[in-house]
Short mmCIF file of N, CA and C in Angstrom, two decimals:
data_model
loop_
_atom_site.label_atom_id
_atom_site.label_comp_id
_atom_site.label_asym_id
_atom_site.label_seq_id
_atom_site.Cartn_x
_atom_site.Cartn_y
_atom_site.Cartn_z
N MET A 1250 14.30 34.73 -46.19
CA MET A 1250 15.25 35.48 -46.40
C MET A 1250 13.55 37.09 -46.40
N VAL A 1251 13.63 37.79 -45.67
CA VAL A 1251 12.53 39.00 -45.79
C VAL A 1251 13.31 40.33 -46.42
N GLU A 1252 11.66 40.72 -47.69
CA GLU A 1252 12.26 41.37 -48.50
C GLU A 1252 11.73 42.67 -48.16
N LEU A 1253 13.23 43.75 -48.73
CA LEU A 1253 12.87 44.92 -48.58
C LEU A 1253 11.45 45.83 -48.96
N PRO A 1254 10.58 46.59 -48.27
CA PRO A 1254 9.53 47.25 -48.37
C PRO A 1254 10.01 48.38 -49.96
N LYS A 1255 8.84 48.37 -50.53
CA LYS A 1255 9.34 49.03 -52.27
C LYS A 1255 10.12 50.65 -52.13
N VAL A 1256 9.75 51.93 -50.77
CA VAL A 1256 10.52 52.42 -50.86
C VAL A 1256 11.68 52.23 -50.14
N LEU A 1257 11.86 51.53 -49.77
CA LEU A 1257 13.94 51.21 -48.75
C LEU A 1257 13.73 50.61 -50.34
N ARG A 1258 13.99 49.52 -51.12
CA ARG A 1258 14.05 49.47 -52.56
C ARG A 1258 14.56 50.31 -53.00
N ASP A 1259 13.60 51.54 -52.92
CA ASP A 1259 13.57 52.62 -54.04
C ASP A 1259 15.22 53.94 -53.56
N LEU A 1260 14.99 53.97 -51.85
CA LEU A 1260 15.82 54.37 -51.42
C LEU A 1260 16.92 54.02 -51.73
N LYS A 1261 17.50 52.63 -52.14
CA LYS A 1261 18.80 51.85 -52.08
C LYS A 1261 18.98 52.27 -53.69
N GLY A 1262 18.00 52.34 -53.90
CA GLY A 1262 19.07 51.96 -55.52
C GLY A 1262 19.47 53.30 -55.55
N LEU A 1263 18.48 54.64 -54.83
CA LEU A 1263 18.96 55.50 -55.52
C LEU A 1263 20.48 55.90 -54.60
N ASN A 1264 20.49 55.24 -54.08
CA ASN A 1264 21.59 55.24 -53.17
C ASN A 1264 23.18 54.85 -53.98
N LYS A 1265 22.16 53.69 -54.32
CA LYS A 1265 23.55 52.90 -55.42
C LYS A 1265 24.06 53.65 -56.33
N GLN A 1266 23.13 54.52 -57.17
CA GLN A 1266 23.35 55.07 -58.19
C GLN A 1266 24.23 56.95 -57.96
N TYR A 1267 23.79 57.15 -56.78
CA TYR A 1267 24.76 58.24 -56.11
C TYR A 1267 25.82 57.94 -55.86
N SER A 1268 25.96 56.40 -55.70
CA SER A 1268 27.66 56.14 -55.17
C SER A 1268 28.04 56.14 -56.45
N ASP A 1269 27.57 55.07 -57.67
CA ASP A 1269 27.87 54.72 -59.11
C ASP A 1269 28.70 56.65 -59.46
N GLN A 1270 27.80 57.34 -59.27
CA GLN A 1270 27.94 58.63 -59.70
C GLN A 1270 29.32 59.54 -58.98
N ILE A 1271 29.30 59.50 -58.18
CA ILE A 1271 30.49 59.66 -57.15
C ILE A 1271 31.97 59.34 -57.49
N LEU A 1272 31.93 57.79 -57.54
CA LEU A 1272 32.89 56.87 -58.03
C LEU A 1272 32.89 57.59 -59.60
N ALA A 1273 32.14 56.97 -60.03
CA ALA A 1273 31.99 57.86 -61.90
C ALA A 1273 33.56 59.59 -61.60
N ASP A 1274 32.76 60.12 -60.99
CA ASP A 1274 33.58 61.27 -61.39
C ASP A 1274 34.73 61.82 -60.34
N GLN A 1275 35.07 60.66 -60.27
CA GLN A 1275 36.59 61.16 -59.60
C GLN A 1275 37.42 62.41 -60.10
N LEU A 1276 37.76 61.62 -61.70
CA LEU A 1276 38.34 62.93 -62.72
C LEU A 1276 37.87 64.25 -62.53
N GLU A 1277 36.37 64.57 -62.85
CA GLU A 1277 35.70 65.46 -62.84
C GLU A 1277 36.08 66.79 -61.50
N ARG A 1278 35.71 66.00 -60.89
CA ARG A 1278 35.99 66.67 -59.49
C ARG A 1278 37.23 67.07 -59.12
N ARG A 1279 38.16 66.33 -59.56
CA ARG A 1279 39.66 66.98 -59.45
C ARG A 1279 40.05 68.28 -60.02
N SER A 1280 39.44 68.01 -61.33
CA SER A 1280 39.33 69.28 -62.37
C SER A 1280 39.08 70.31 -62.23
N TRP A 1281 37.34 69.91 -61.33
CA TRP A 1281 36.99 71.30 -60.98
C TRP A 1281 37.54 71.86 -59.68
N ARG A 1282 38.18 71.28 -58.92
CA ARG A 1282 38.72 72.02 -58.20
C ARG A 1282 39.64 72.61 -58.26
N ALA A 1283 40.11 71.72 -59.41
CA ALA A 1283 41.96 72.80 -59.41
C ALA A 1283 41.80 74.29 -60.39
N GLU A 1284 40.61 73.66 -60.70
CA GLU A 1284 40.09 75.46 -61.64
C GLU A 1284 39.20 76.72 -60.73
N HIS A 1285 38.67 76.16 -59.61
CA HIS A 1285 38.20 76.69 -58.48
C HIS A 1285 38.63 76.26 -57.45
N PRO A 1286 39.53 77.16 -57.25
CA PRO A 1286 39.88 77.31 -55.79
C PRO A 1286 39.49 77.35 -53.88
N THR A 1287 38.12 77.72 -54.21
CA THR A 1287 37.51 78.31 -53.60
C THR A 1287 36.85 76.66 -53.34
N LYS A 1288 36.42 76.44 -51.64
CA LYS A 1288 35.49 75.75 -51.08
C LYS A 1288 34.12 76.30 -51.06
N ILE A 1289 33.42 75.12 -51.44
CA ILE A 1289 32.52 75.75 -51.71
C ILE A 1289 31.71 74.85 -50.08
N CYS A 1290 30.84 74.97 -49.29
CA CYS A 1290 29.78 74.61 -48.48
C CYS A 1290 28.26 75.58 -48.27
N ALA A 1291 27.15 74.52 -48.04
CA ALA A 1291 25.77 75.10 -47.83
C ALA A 1291 25.70 74.82 -46.48
N PHE A 1292 24.54 75.79 -45.95
CA PHE A 1292 23.65 75.61 -44.56
C PHE A 1292 22.82 75.20 -45.52
N LYS A 1293 21.81 74.44 -44.97
CA LYS A 1293 20.06 74.36 -45.82
C LYS A 1293 19.71 73.11 -44.88
N CYS A 1294 18.19 73.18 -45.57
CA CYS A 1294 17.49 72.92 -44.38
C CYS A 1294 17.68 70.94 -45.44
N MET A 1295 17.04 70.19 -44.11
CA MET A 1295 17.67 68.86 -44.00
C MET A 1295 15.96 67.67 -44.86
N ASP A 1296 15.48 68.83 -45.03
CA ASP A 1296 14.24 68.06 -46.22
C ASP A 1296 15.23 67.16 -47.54
N GLY A 1297 15.79 67.72 -47.80
CA GLY A 1297 16.49 67.16 -49.41
C GLY A 1297 15.87 67.55 -50.31
N ARG A 1298 15.46 68.78 -50.69
CA ARG A 1298 14.78 69.73 -51.76
C ARG A 1298 15.64 70.20 -52.18
N ILE A 1299 16.27 70.86 -52.15
CA ILE A 1299 17.93 71.90 -52.19
C ILE A 1299 18.44 70.81 -53.11
N HIS A 1300 18.63 71.03 -54.01
CA HIS A 1300 20.12 69.43 -54.21
C HIS A 1300 21.01 70.77 -55.23
N LEU A 1301 21.55 71.42 -54.84
CA LEU A 1301 22.54 72.41 -54.92
C LEU A 1301 23.44 71.80 -56.80
N PRO A 1302 23.75 70.71 -56.34
CA PRO A 1302 24.68 69.91 -57.76
C PRO A 1302 24.40 70.50 -58.62
N HIS A 1303 22.60 69.98 -58.95
CA HIS A 1303 22.19 70.00 -60.15
C HIS A 1303 21.50 71.20 -60.53
N ALA A 1304 21.95 72.54 -59.80
CA ALA A 1304 20.67 73.23 -59.89
C ALA A 1304 21.90 74.39 -60.19
N THR A 1305 23.36 73.99 -59.53
CA THR A 1305 24.35 75.14 -59.97
C THR A 1305 25.62 74.29 -61.00
N GLU A 1306 25.00 73.05 -61.78
CA GLU A 1306 25.47 72.50 -62.26
C GLU A 1306 27.15 72.06 -62.09
N THR A 1307 27.67 71.42 -60.87
CA THR A 1307 28.55 70.86 -60.21
C THR A 1307 28.85 69.94 -60.36
N PRO A 1308 30.14 68.96 -59.88
CA PRO A 1308 29.92 67.27 -59.22
C PRO A 1308 29.30 67.25 -58.43
N LEU A 1309 29.02 65.80 -58.15
CA LEU A 1309 28.29 65.40 -57.05
C LEU A 1309 29.61 65.45 -56.17
N GLY A 1310 29.84 65.87 -55.04
CA GLY A 1310 30.97 65.74 -53.83
C GLY A 1310 31.48 67.52 -53.76
N ILE A 1311 31.28 68.27 -54.87
CA ILE A 1311 32.16 69.47 -54.72
C ILE A 1311 31.48 70.39 -53.27
N ILE A 1312 30.01 70.33 -53.37
CA ILE A 1312 29.75 70.65 -52.33
C ILE A 1312 29.30 70.47 -50.59
N LYS A 1313 30.11 70.97 -49.51
CA LYS A 1313 30.11 70.21 -48.84
C LYS A 1313 28.42 71.19 -47.60
N SER A 1314 27.98 69.94 -47.61
CA SER A 1314 26.30 70.72 -46.84
C SER A 1314 26.71 70.64 -45.48
N PHE A 1315 26.21 71.09 -44.93
CA PHE A 1315 25.15 71.11 -43.27
C PHE A 1315 24.11 71.29 -43.53
N ARG A 1316 23.07 70.33 -42.63
CA ARG A 1316 21.79 70.23 -42.86
C ARG A 1316 21.11 70.34 -41.31
N ASN A 1317 20.45 71.24 -41.45
CA ASN A 1317 19.62 70.61 -40.08
C ASN A 1317 18.09 71.61 -40.27
N LEU A 1318 17.09 71.19 -39.30
CA LEU A 1318 15.53 71.13 -39.23
C LEU A 1318 15.05 72.90 -40.51
N GLY A 1319 14.61 72.98 -41.57
CA GLY A 1319 14.27 74.62 -41.86
C GLY A 1319 15.46 75.58 -41.78
N GLY A 1320 17.20 74.53 -42.15
CA GLY A 1320 17.93 75.41 -42.06
C GLY A 1320 18.41 76.67 -41.31
N ALA A 1321 18.00 75.70 -40.31
CA ALA A 1321 18.28 76.96 -39.10
C ALA A 1321 18.82 77.00 -38.39
N PHE A 1322 19.96 78.22 -38.49
CA PHE A 1322 21.59 77.72 -37.70
C PHE A 1322 21.90 78.43 -37.05
N ASP A 1323 22.70 78.40 -35.64
CA ASP A 1323 23.52 79.16 -35.05
C ASP A 1323 24.91 78.98 -34.50
N MET A 1324 25.27 80.31 -34.41
CA MET A 1324 26.97 79.89 -34.54
C MET A 1324 27.44 79.67 -32.92
N GLY A 1325 26.34 80.01 -32.45
CA GLY A 1325 26.47 79.88 -30.64
C GLY A 1325 26.70 78.03 -30.65
N TRP A 1326 26.21 77.57 -31.27
CA TRP A 1326 25.89 75.90 -30.85
C TRP A 1326 27.44 75.60 -31.06
N SER A 1327 27.95 74.83 -29.90
CA SER A 1327 29.00 74.62 -29.51
C SER A 1327 29.36 73.25 -30.55
N TYR A 1328 29.42 72.64 -31.24
CA TYR A 1328 29.51 71.51 -31.92
C TYR A 1328 29.55 72.44 -33.74
N LEU A 1329 28.56 72.94 -33.87
CA LEU A 1329 28.46 74.02 -35.17
C LEU A 1329 29.71 74.51 -35.34
N SER A 1330 29.63 75.08 -34.34
CA SER A 1330 30.94 76.35 -35.09
C SER A 1330 32.26 75.43 -34.65
N SER A 1331 32.01 74.37 -33.99
CA SER A 1331 33.64 73.70 -34.13
C SER A 1331 33.87 72.97 -35.17
N VAL A 1332 32.84 72.36 -36.18
CA VAL A 1332 33.16 71.49 -37.58
C VAL A 1332 33.10 72.92 -38.12
N VAL A 1333 32.47 73.94 -38.54
CA VAL A 1333 32.83 75.27 -39.20
C VAL A 1333 33.92 75.71 -39.35
N ASP A 1334 34.97 76.32 -37.84
CA ASP A 1334 36.10 76.11 -37.62
C ASP A 1334 36.92 75.32 -38.24
N GLU A 1335 36.96 73.79 -37.98
CA GLU A 1335 37.47 72.66 -38.62
C GLU A 1335 37.61 72.54 -40.27
N CYS A 1336 36.38 73.67 -40.34
CA CYS A 1336 36.19 73.24 -42.14
C CYS A 1336 37.14 74.28 -42.71
N ILE A 1337 36.62 75.54 -42.26
CA ILE A 1337 37.80 76.41 -42.30
C ILE A 1337 38.98 76.19 -42.56
N ASP A 1338 39.73 76.44 -41.37
CA ASP A 1338 41.35 75.90 -41.16
C ASP A 1338 41.53 75.33 -41.90
N HIS A 1339 40.63 73.26 -41.75
CA HIS A 1339 41.19 72.74 -43.68
C HIS A 1339 41.98 73.41 -44.63
N GLU A 1340 40.54 74.61 -44.86
CA GLU A 1340 40.90 75.10 -46.39
C GLU A 1340 41.87 76.11 -46.21
N VAL A 1341 41.77 77.18 -45.17
CA VAL A 1341 42.83 78.01 -45.17
C VAL A 1341 43.93 77.10 -45.61
N ARG A 1342 44.47 76.19 -44.45
CA ARG A 1342 46.09 75.12 -44.43
C ARG A 1342 46.32 74.98 -45.87
N ARG A 1343 45.04 75.03 -46.76
CA ARG A 1343 45.16 74.31 -48.34
C ARG A 1343 44.96 76.07 -48.89
N GLY A 1344 45.26 76.51 -48.79
CA GLY A 1344 45.72 78.46 -49.49
C GLY A 1344 44.35 78.46 -49.60
N ARG A 1345 42.84 78.25 -49.79
CA ARG A 1345 41.83 78.28 -50.08
C ARG A 1345 41.31 78.83 -49.84
N LYS A 1346 39.70 79.90 -50.12
CA LYS A 1346 38.75 80.52 -49.66
C LYS A 1346 37.99 79.67 -49.33
N VAL A 1347 36.56 80.41 -48.68
CA VAL A 1347 35.50 79.07 -47.97
C VAL A 1347 34.48 80.56 -49.01
N LEU A 1348 33.01 79.41 -49.74
CA LEU A 1348 31.98 80.18 -49.93
C LEU A 1348 30.55 79.81 -49.16
N PHE A 1349 29.80 80.24 -48.15
CA PHE A 1349 29.45 79.73 -47.22
C PHE A 1349 27.94 80.21 -48.31
N LEU A 1350 27.20 79.31 -49.02
CA LEU A 1350 25.78 79.72 -49.46
C LEU A 1350 24.65 79.00 -48.15
N ILE A 1351 23.82 80.19 -48.10
CA ILE A 1351 23.14 80.27 -46.24
C ILE A 1351 21.76 80.28 -47.50
N THR A 1352 21.45 79.05 -47.26
CA THR A 1352 19.91 78.96 -47.71
C THR A 1352 18.77 78.65 -47.31
N TYR A 1353 17.55 78.66 -47.88
CA TYR A 1353 16.16 78.63 -47.62
C TYR A 1353 15.26 78.76 -48.89
N HIS A 1354 14.58 77.62 -48.93
CA HIS A 1354 13.50 77.18 -49.35
C HIS A 1354 11.79 77.53 -49.64
N PHE A 1355 11.41 77.45 -50.80
CA PHE A 1355 10.13 78.13 -50.98
C PHE A 1355 9.46 77.54 -52.33
N SER A 1356 8.02 77.02 -52.60
CA SER A 1356 7.25 76.75 -53.43
C SER A 1356 6.53 78.04 -53.71
N ARG A 1357 7.00 78.91 -55.17
CA ARG A 1357 5.92 79.99 -55.64
C ARG A 1357 4.33 79.55 -55.83
N GLY A 1358 4.59 78.03 -56.10
CA GLY A 1358 3.48 77.11 -56.57
C GLY A 1358 1.72 77.07 -55.61
N ASP A 1359 2.93 76.70 -54.28
CA ASP A 1359 2.07 75.75 -53.34
C ASP A 1359 3.03 76.39 -51.99
N LYS A 1360 2.06 77.13 -50.72
CA LYS A 1360 3.13 77.98 -49.58
C LYS A 1360 3.35 76.19 -49.18
N HIS A 1361 2.80 75.27 -48.72
CA HIS A 1361 3.02 74.23 -48.10
C HIS A 1361 3.59 73.25 -48.31
N LEU A 1362 4.39 73.67 -50.20
CA LEU A 1362 5.41 72.74 -50.68
C LEU A 1362 6.45 73.46 -50.32
N GLY A 1363 5.97 75.00 -49.49
CA GLY A 1363 7.80 75.47 -48.69
C GLY A 1363 8.43 74.95 -47.46
N CYS A 1364 8.86 75.52 -47.10
CA CYS A 1364 10.17 74.68 -45.45
C CYS A 1364 9.41 74.56 -44.23
N ALA A 1365 8.63 73.77 -44.00
CA ALA A 1365 7.99 73.58 -43.03
C ALA A 1365 8.95 73.97 -41.47
N GLY A 1366 10.07 73.98 -41.33
CA GLY A 1366 11.02 74.23 -40.57
C GLY A 1366 10.49 75.30 -40.03
N HIS A 1367 9.93 76.27 -41.02
CA HIS A 1367 9.54 77.88 -40.68
C HIS A 1367 8.75 78.06 -41.07
N ASP A 1368 7.66 77.32 -40.45
CA ASP A 1368 5.74 77.45 -40.54
C ASP A 1368 5.45 77.55 -42.23
N TYR A 1369 6.02 77.57 -43.46
CA TYR A 1369 5.72 77.46 -44.50
C TYR A 1369 5.90 79.79 -44.91
N ASP A 1370 6.45 79.91 -43.70
CA ASP A 1370 6.89 80.67 -43.56
C ASP A 1370 8.63 82.35 -44.44
N LYS A 1371 8.05 82.00 -45.82
CA LYS A 1371 8.95 82.30 -46.52
C LYS A 1371 9.99 83.90 -45.89
N LYS A 1372 9.39 84.52 -45.55
CA LYS A 1372 10.00 86.10 -44.66
C LYS A 1372 10.69 86.08 -43.72
N LYS A 1373 9.93 84.67 -42.63
CA LYS A 1373 10.41 84.31 -41.80
C LYS A 1373 12.14 83.24 -41.76
N ALA A 1374 11.78 82.97 -43.00
CA ALA A 1374 13.07 81.78 -43.36
C ALA A 1374 13.41 82.72 -44.00
N ILE A 1375 14.08 84.05 -44.49
CA ILE A 1375 14.97 84.83 -45.05
C ILE A 1375 15.36 85.90 -43.82
N GLN A 1376 14.55 86.10 -42.16
CA GLN A 1376 14.97 86.49 -41.41
C GLN A 1376 15.66 85.69 -41.39
N SER A 1377 16.22 84.19 -40.67
CA SER A 1377 16.35 83.30 -40.09
C SER A 1377 18.07 83.72 -41.44
N VAL A 1378 18.54 83.04 -41.94
CA VAL A 1378 19.39 83.30 -42.63
C VAL A 1378 19.94 84.66 -42.94
N ILE A 1379 19.46 85.38 -42.76
CA ILE A 1379 19.95 86.65 -42.14
C ILE A 1379 20.96 86.77 -40.82
N ALA A 1380 19.83 86.32 -39.57
CA ALA A 1380 20.84 86.21 -38.46
C ALA A 1380 22.20 85.60 -39.36
N PHE A 1381 21.71 84.67 -39.71
CA PHE A 1381 23.11 83.58 -39.50
C PHE A 1381 24.26 84.05 -40.15
N LYS A 1382 24.17 85.00 -41.22
CA LYS A 1382 25.04 85.46 -42.08
C LYS A 1382 25.40 86.28 -41.00
N GLU A 1383 24.98 87.12 -40.37
CA GLU A 1383 25.67 88.38 -39.45
C GLU A 1383 26.57 87.60 -38.55
N GLN A 1384 26.01 86.96 -38.28
CA GLN A 1384 27.18 85.53 -36.97
C GLN A 1384 27.97 85.17 -37.63
N ILE A 1385 28.52 84.72 -39.16
CA ILE A 1385 29.43 84.50 -39.76
C ILE A 1385 30.12 85.08 -40.13
N GLU A 1386 29.75 86.61 -40.37
CA GLU A 1386 30.25 87.49 -40.85
C GLU A 1386 31.36 88.46 -39.06
N ARG A 1387 30.53 88.48 -38.28
CA ARG A 1387 30.78 88.94 -36.88
C ARG A 1387 32.14 87.91 -36.02
N ILE A 1388 32.18 87.00 -36.91
CA ILE A 1388 32.86 85.63 -36.21
C ILE A 1388 34.09 85.93 -37.11
N TYR A 1389 33.99 86.10 -38.77
CA TYR A 1389 34.96 85.76 -39.94
C TYR A 1389 34.95 86.66 -40.15
N GLY A 1390 34.84 88.29 -39.95
CA GLY A 1390 35.05 89.34 -40.74
C GLY A 1390 33.79 89.36 -41.76
N ALA A 1391 33.68 90.58 -41.72
CA ALA A 1391 32.94 91.16 -43.33
C ALA A 1391 32.93 91.43 -44.39
N ASP A 1392 34.41 91.38 -44.44
CA ASP A 1392 35.35 92.10 -45.53
C ASP A 1392 35.57 90.94 -46.78
N HIS A 1393 34.93 89.60 -46.39
CA HIS A 1393 35.07 88.63 -46.97
C HIS A 1393 36.08 88.21 -47.63
N ARG A 1394 37.26 88.30 -46.30
CA ARG A 1394 38.65 88.63 -47.28
C ARG A 1394 38.87 86.68 -47.48
N ILE A 1395 38.67 85.82 -46.79
CA ILE A 1395 38.97 84.49 -46.33
C ILE A 1395 37.39 83.44 -46.67
N VAL A 1396 36.16 84.19 -45.49
CA VAL A 1396 35.15 83.63 -45.44
C VAL A 1396 34.31 84.44 -46.27
N CYS A 1397 33.36 84.12 -47.22
CA CYS A 1397 32.28 84.67 -47.54
C CYS A 1397 30.91 84.18 -47.51
N PRO A 1398 30.42 84.54 -47.21
CA PRO A 1398 28.47 84.29 -46.75
C PRO A 1398 27.70 84.88 -48.15
N VAL A 1399 26.81 84.32 -48.64
CA VAL A 1399 26.23 84.28 -49.65
C VAL A 1399 24.64 83.99 -49.14
N ILE A 1400 23.74 84.84 -48.99
CA ILE A 1400 22.34 84.06 -48.87
C ILE A 1400 21.49 83.17 -49.93
N CYS A 1401 21.28 82.66 -50.07
CA CYS A 1401 21.21 81.98 -51.72
C CYS A 1401 19.63 81.31 -51.48
N GLY A 1402 18.35 82.10 -51.99
CA GLY A 1402 16.81 81.24 -51.80
C GLY A 1402 17.15 80.38 -53.05
N PHE A 1403 15.73 79.48 -52.80
CA PHE A 1403 15.95 78.03 -53.81
C PHE A 1403 14.39 77.99 -53.67
N GLU A 1404 14.32 77.84 -55.11
CA GLU A 1404 12.50 77.68 -54.98
C GLU A 1404 12.16 76.51 -55.99
N THR A 1405 11.67 75.62 -55.06
CA THR A 1405 11.97 74.36 -55.59
C THR A 1405 10.80 73.31 -56.48
N ASP A 1406 10.09 74.51 -56.89
CA ASP A 1406 8.98 74.32 -58.46
C ASP A 1406 9.94 74.08 -59.13
N PHE A 1407 10.97 75.06 -59.33
CA PHE A 1407 11.83 74.81 -60.69
C PHE A 1407 13.43 74.93 -60.46
N ASP A 1408 13.81 74.51 -59.12
CA ASP A 1408 15.05 74.12 -58.66
C ASP A 1408 15.64 75.93 -58.78
N ALA A 1409 15.18 76.62 -58.93
CA ALA A 1409 15.41 78.04 -59.04
C ALA A 1409 16.80 78.58 -57.83
N LEU A 1410 17.48 79.31 -58.31
CA LEU A 1410 18.54 79.91 -57.31
C LEU A 1410 18.03 81.36 -57.35
N ILE A 1411 18.10 82.05 -55.83
CA ILE A 1411 18.14 83.13 -55.48
C ILE A 1411 18.90 84.10 -55.14
N LEU A 1412 19.94 84.86 -55.26
CA LEU A 1412 21.17 85.24 -54.94
C LEU A 1412 20.44 86.44 -54.18
N HIS A 1413 20.61 87.10 -53.32
CA HIS A 1413 20.52 87.80 -52.40
C HIS A 1413 22.07 89.09 -52.25
N GLY A 1414 21.96 90.05 -52.60
CA GLY A 1414 23.57 90.89 -52.63
C GLY A 1414 23.00 91.22 -51.26
N ASP A 1415 24.93 92.28 -51.09
CA ASP A 1415 24.02 93.03 -49.45
C ASP A 1415 24.18 94.22 -49.44
N ASN A 1416 23.49 94.95 -50.69
CA ASN A 1416 23.00 95.86 -50.95
C ASN A 1416 21.98 95.83 -51.33
N GLY A 1417 20.22 94.40 -51.11
CA GLY A 1417 19.86 94.58 -50.71
C GLY A 1417 18.80 93.65 -52.00
N GLY A 1418 20.16 93.82 -53.07
CA GLY A 1418 19.81 93.40 -54.36
C GLY A 1418 19.47 91.94 -54.88
N ILE A 1419 18.21 91.42 -55.43
CA ILE A 1419 18.19 90.26 -56.03
C ILE A 1419 17.97 89.41 -57.37
N ALA A 1420 19.11 88.19 -57.51
CA ALA A 1420 18.90 87.85 -58.91
C ALA A 1420 18.71 86.36 -58.85
N ASP A 1421 17.22 86.93 -59.10
CA ASP A 1421 16.64 85.21 -59.50
C ASP A 1421 16.79 84.33 -60.77
N LEU A 1422 17.24 83.86 -61.06
CA LEU A 1422 18.01 82.79 -61.52
C LEU A 1422 17.19 81.58 -61.97
#
């Protein structure tokens, strides 16, 4: 029998750890959902450094993730728009609203630990998430009655969230 390389054994062990945690937290997720009736979805970079359950102290499995290179999304992509519509329809049928966290990430300590999908350019990443938020608002309403998109930066050195308000204000957590 061929033995797996160490990196694959490590990934397999990490996968088992997360799987065990998901199973163990079933009741906690049910309780959390009963207390918080809004569905949370995150649009984020596919490189995996944005760990929102850790940063937001929510149980694993609460935040539904949509991932793409650089966290760049476009509602003109037919598959993405159909998956997002399906998600919203499902939640609306359950009487729930939807919070979209539209994320970008960067490193304060080393520019090259930021997002390669945006050429390590934080301003370029922010412009991309702003454009996507505007698409969401054009399609689902800028009044945010059912769907509320929020721009959320993620500083990877300290797992810090940065929330962007509609008025240009920023809350650096």
